mmCIF file with all atom_site columns, C-alpha atoms in Angstrom:
data_model
loop_
_atom_site.group_PDB
_atom_site.id
_atom_site.type_symbol
_atom_site.label_atom_id
_atom_site.label_alt_id
_atom_site.label_comp_id
_atom_site.label_asym_id
_atom_site.label_entity_id
_atom_site.label_seq_id
_atom_site.pdbx_PDB_ins_code
_atom_site.Cartn_x
_atom_site.Cartn_y
_atom_site.Cartn_z
_atom_site.occupancy
_atom_site.B_iso_or_equiv
_atom_site.pdbx_formal_charge
_atom_site.auth_seq_id
_atom_site.auth_comp_id
_atom_site.auth_asym_id
_atom_site.auth_atom_id
_atom_site.pdbx_PDB_model_num
ATOM 1  C CA . MET A 1 1  ? -39.686 57.221 -62.680 1.00 0.00 ? 15 MET A CA 1
ATOM 2  C CA . SER A 1 2  ? -37.628 57.664 -59.526 1.00 0.00 ? 16 SER A CA 1
ATOM 3  C CA . GLU A 1 3  ? -39.186 59.014 -56.376 1.00 0.00 ? 17 GLU A CA 1
ATOM 4  C CA . LYS A 1 4  ? -38.882 62.728 -55.792 1.00 0.00 ? 18 LYS A CA 1
ATOM 5  C CA . LYS A 1 5  ? -39.936 64.331 -52.547 1.00 0.00 ? 19 LYS A CA 1
ATOM 6  C CA . VAL A 1 6  ? -39.801 67.489 -50.514 1.00 0.00 ? 20 VAL A CA 1
ATOM 7  C CA . ASP A 1 7  ? -40.017 67.203 -46.741 1.00 0.00 ? 21 ASP A CA 1
ATOM 8  C CA . PHE A 1 8  ? -40.481 70.440 -44.820 1.00 0.00 ? 22 PHE A CA 1
ATOM 9  C CA . THR A 1 9  ? -41.494 71.240 -41.244 1.00 0.00 ? 23 THR A CA 1
ATOM 10 C CA . THR A 1 10 ? -41.585 74.672 -39.664 1.00 0.00 ? 24 THR A CA 1
ATOM 11 C CA . LYS A 1 11 ? -43.042 76.413 -36.666 1.00 0.00 ? 25 LYS A CA 1
ATOM 12 C CA . GLY A 1 12 ? -44.288 79.881 -37.456 1.00 0.00 ? 26 GLY A CA 1
ATOM 13 C CA . GLU A 1 13 ? -46.921 82.508 -36.962 1.00 0.00 ? 27 GLU A CA 1
ATOM 14 C CA . ASN A 1 14 ? -50.499 81.877 -38.091 1.00 0.00 ? 28 ASN A CA 1
ATOM 15 C CA . GLN A 1 15 ? -50.153 84.282 -41.050 1.00 0.00 ? 29 GLN A CA 1
ATOM 16 C CA . GLU A 1 16 ? -47.070 82.432 -42.313 1.00 0.00 ? 30 GLU A CA 1
ATOM 17 C CA . VAL A 1 17 ? -49.069 79.189 -42.392 1.00 0.00 ? 31 VAL A CA 1
ATOM 18 C CA . VAL A 1 18 ? -51.935 81.002 -44.143 1.00 0.00 ? 32 VAL A CA 1
ATOM 19 C CA . ASN A 1 19 ? -49.446 82.170 -46.798 1.00 0.00 ? 33 ASN A CA 1
ATOM 20 C CA . TYR A 1 20 ? -48.226 78.591 -47.408 1.00 0.00 ? 34 TYR A CA 1
ATOM 21 C CA . LEU A 1 21 ? -51.811 77.316 -47.674 1.00 0.00 ? 35 LEU A CA 1
ATOM 22 C CA . SER A 1 22 ? -52.738 80.167 -50.041 1.00 0.00 ? 36 SER A CA 1
ATOM 23 C CA . SER A 1 23 ? -49.813 79.245 -52.283 1.00 0.00 ? 37 SER A CA 1
ATOM 24 C CA . LEU A 1 24 ? -51.006 75.629 -52.333 1.00 0.00 ? 38 LEU A CA 1
ATOM 25 C CA . ILE A 1 25 ? -54.518 76.772 -53.267 1.00 0.00 ? 39 ILE A CA 1
ATOM 26 C CA . GLN A 1 26 ? -53.133 78.846 -56.144 1.00 0.00 ? 40 GLN A CA 1
ATOM 27 C CA . GLY A 1 27 ? -51.175 75.818 -57.349 1.00 0.00 ? 41 GLY A CA 1
ATOM 28 C CA . PHE A 1 28 ? -54.302 73.649 -57.309 1.00 0.00 ? 42 PHE A CA 1
ATOM 29 C CA . GLU A 1 29 ? -56.225 76.327 -59.207 1.00 0.00 ? 43 GLU A CA 1
ATOM 30 C CA . LYS A 1 30 ? -53.477 76.425 -61.857 1.00 0.00 ? 44 LYS A CA 1
ATOM 31 C CA . LYS A 1 31 ? -53.162 72.609 -61.752 1.00 0.00 ? 45 LYS A CA 1
ATOM 32 C CA . ARG A 1 32 ? -49.425 72.946 -61.180 1.00 0.00 ? 46 ARG A CA 1
ATOM 33 C CA . LEU A 1 33 ? -47.684 72.749 -57.810 1.00 0.00 ? 47 LEU A CA 1
ATOM 34 C CA . ILE A 1 34 ? -43.977 73.469 -57.524 1.00 0.00 ? 48 ILE A CA 1
ATOM 35 C CA . LEU A 1 35 ? -42.568 72.566 -54.114 1.00 0.00 ? 49 LEU A CA 1
ATOM 36 C CA . THR A 1 36 ? -38.941 73.452 -53.438 1.00 0.00 ? 50 THR A CA 1
ATOM 37 C CA . HIS A 1 37 ? -36.878 73.183 -50.271 1.00 0.00 ? 51 HIS A CA 1
ATOM 38 C CA . ALA A 1 38 ? -33.075 73.237 -50.090 1.00 0.00 ? 52 ALA A CA 1
ATOM 39 C CA . ASP A 1 39 ? -31.901 71.168 -53.090 1.00 0.00 ? 53 ASP A CA 1
ATOM 40 C CA . ASP A 1 40 ? -35.152 69.220 -53.428 1.00 0.00 ? 54 ASP A CA 1
ATOM 41 C CA . GLU A 1 41 ? -37.914 70.076 -55.907 1.00 0.00 ? 55 GLU A CA 1
ATOM 42 C CA . VAL A 1 42 ? -41.126 68.315 -56.914 1.00 0.00 ? 56 VAL A CA 1
ATOM 43 C CA . VAL A 1 43 ? -43.466 69.508 -59.653 1.00 0.00 ? 57 VAL A CA 1
ATOM 44 C CA . LEU A 1 44 ? -46.979 68.083 -59.374 1.00 0.00 ? 58 LEU A CA 1
ATOM 45 C CA . TYR A 1 45 ? -49.931 68.344 -61.743 1.00 0.00 ? 59 TYR A CA 1
ATOM 46 C CA . PRO A 1 46 ? -53.179 67.826 -59.801 1.00 0.00 ? 60 PRO A CA 1
ATOM 47 C CA . ASP A 1 47 ? -55.776 65.799 -61.672 1.00 0.00 ? 61 ASP A CA 1
ATOM 48 C CA . ASP A 1 48 ? -59.449 66.703 -61.924 1.00 0.00 ? 62 ASP A CA 1
ATOM 49 C CA . GLU A 1 49 ? -60.247 63.895 -59.468 1.00 0.00 ? 63 GLU A CA 1
ATOM 50 C CA . ILE A 1 50 ? -58.528 64.313 -56.096 1.00 0.00 ? 64 ILE A CA 1
ATOM 51 C CA . THR A 1 51 ? -58.966 62.269 -52.933 1.00 0.00 ? 65 THR A CA 1
ATOM 52 C CA . PHE A 1 52 ? -59.190 64.630 -49.948 1.00 0.00 ? 66 PHE A CA 1
ATOM 53 C CA . LYS A 1 53 ? -58.863 63.392 -46.366 1.00 0.00 ? 67 LYS A CA 1
ATOM 54 C CA . VAL A 1 54 ? -59.047 65.474 -43.167 1.00 0.00 ? 68 VAL A CA 1
ATOM 55 C CA . LYS A 1 55 ? -58.200 64.372 -39.620 1.00 0.00 ? 69 LYS A CA 1
ATOM 56 C CA . ALA A 1 56 ? -58.515 66.624 -36.582 1.00 0.00 ? 70 ALA A CA 1
ATOM 57 C CA . ARG A 1 57 ? -57.923 65.973 -32.913 1.00 0.00 ? 71 ARG A CA 1
ATOM 58 C CA . LEU A 1 58 ? -57.485 67.690 -29.591 1.00 0.00 ? 72 LEU A CA 1
ATOM 59 C CA . LYS A 1 59 ? -55.576 65.724 -26.992 1.00 0.00 ? 73 LYS A CA 1
ATOM 60 C CA . LYS A 1 60 ? -54.096 67.003 -23.716 1.00 0.00 ? 74 LYS A CA 1
ATOM 61 C CA . GLY A 1 61 ? -54.120 70.600 -24.926 1.00 0.00 ? 75 GLY A CA 1
ATOM 62 C CA . GLU A 1 62 ? -52.477 69.854 -28.297 1.00 0.00 ? 76 GLU A CA 1
ATOM 63 C CA . ALA A 1 63 ? -54.554 70.482 -31.411 1.00 0.00 ? 77 ALA A CA 1
ATOM 64 C CA . ARG A 1 64 ? -53.759 68.819 -34.723 1.00 0.00 ? 78 ARG A CA 1
ATOM 65 C CA . VAL A 1 65 ? -55.198 68.966 -38.219 1.00 0.00 ? 79 VAL A CA 1
ATOM 66 C CA . GLU A 1 66 ? -53.878 66.654 -40.928 1.00 0.00 ? 80 GLU A CA 1
ATOM 67 C CA . LEU A 1 67 ? -54.726 67.108 -44.592 1.00 0.00 ? 81 LEU A CA 1
ATOM 68 C CA . LYS A 1 68 ? -54.019 64.466 -47.205 1.00 0.00 ? 82 LYS A CA 1
ATOM 69 C CA . LEU A 1 69 ? -54.619 65.022 -50.913 1.00 0.00 ? 83 LEU A CA 1
ATOM 70 C CA . SER A 1 70 ? -53.800 62.421 -53.539 1.00 0.00 ? 84 SER A CA 1
ATOM 71 C CA . TRP A 1 71 ? -54.379 61.821 -57.242 1.00 0.00 ? 85 TRP A CA 1
ATOM 72 C CA . LYS A 1 72 ? -53.017 59.879 -60.194 1.00 0.00 ? 86 LYS A CA 1
ATOM 73 C CA . GLN A 1 73 ? -50.340 61.698 -62.141 1.00 0.00 ? 87 GLN A CA 1
ATOM 74 C CA . GLU A 1 74 ? -49.795 60.390 -65.644 1.00 0.00 ? 88 GLU A CA 1
ATOM 75 C CA . ALA A 1 75 ? -46.572 62.126 -66.658 1.00 0.00 ? 89 ALA A CA 1
ATOM 76 C CA . GLU A 1 76 ? -43.996 63.986 -64.647 1.00 0.00 ? 90 GLU A CA 1
ATOM 77 C CA . SER A 1 77 ? -43.839 66.894 -67.065 1.00 0.00 ? 91 SER A CA 1
ATOM 78 C CA . GLY A 1 78 ? -47.546 67.316 -67.645 1.00 0.00 ? 92 GLY A CA 1
ATOM 79 C CA . LYS A 1 79 ? -48.093 68.268 -71.287 1.00 0.00 ? 93 LYS A CA 1
ATOM 80 C CA . GLU A 1 80 ? -44.531 68.410 -72.606 1.00 0.00 ? 94 GLU A CA 1
ATOM 81 C CA . ILE A 1 81 ? -42.877 65.888 -74.898 1.00 0.00 ? 95 ILE A CA 1
ATOM 82 C CA . LEU A 1 82 ? -39.274 65.425 -75.979 1.00 0.00 ? 96 LEU A CA 1
ATOM 83 C CA . ILE A 1 83 ? -38.586 63.815 -79.346 1.00 0.00 ? 97 ILE A CA 1
ATOM 84 C CA . SER A 1 84 ? -35.034 63.209 -80.468 1.00 0.00 ? 98 SER A CA 1
ATOM 85 C CA . ASN A 1 85 ? -33.089 61.021 -82.892 1.00 0.00 ? 99 ASN A CA 1
#
């Protein structure tokens, strides 16, 4: 399977960030995340076992929070199968 990725950075209002995080939460609840930006799209199927890492720091007036979530994904399409002859 080739690597697929979406890379997105924005600077916005607090509520805009809350909306992005809420969408991620909904995707985790449904066990299906669809991330699209420009021509890039990644569909992820979160597993029942997820590694969750949080880093926070405050340095010279700049605050930062980093979240990292990772899991094993068996198949790109989740539960679908294609059979042909």
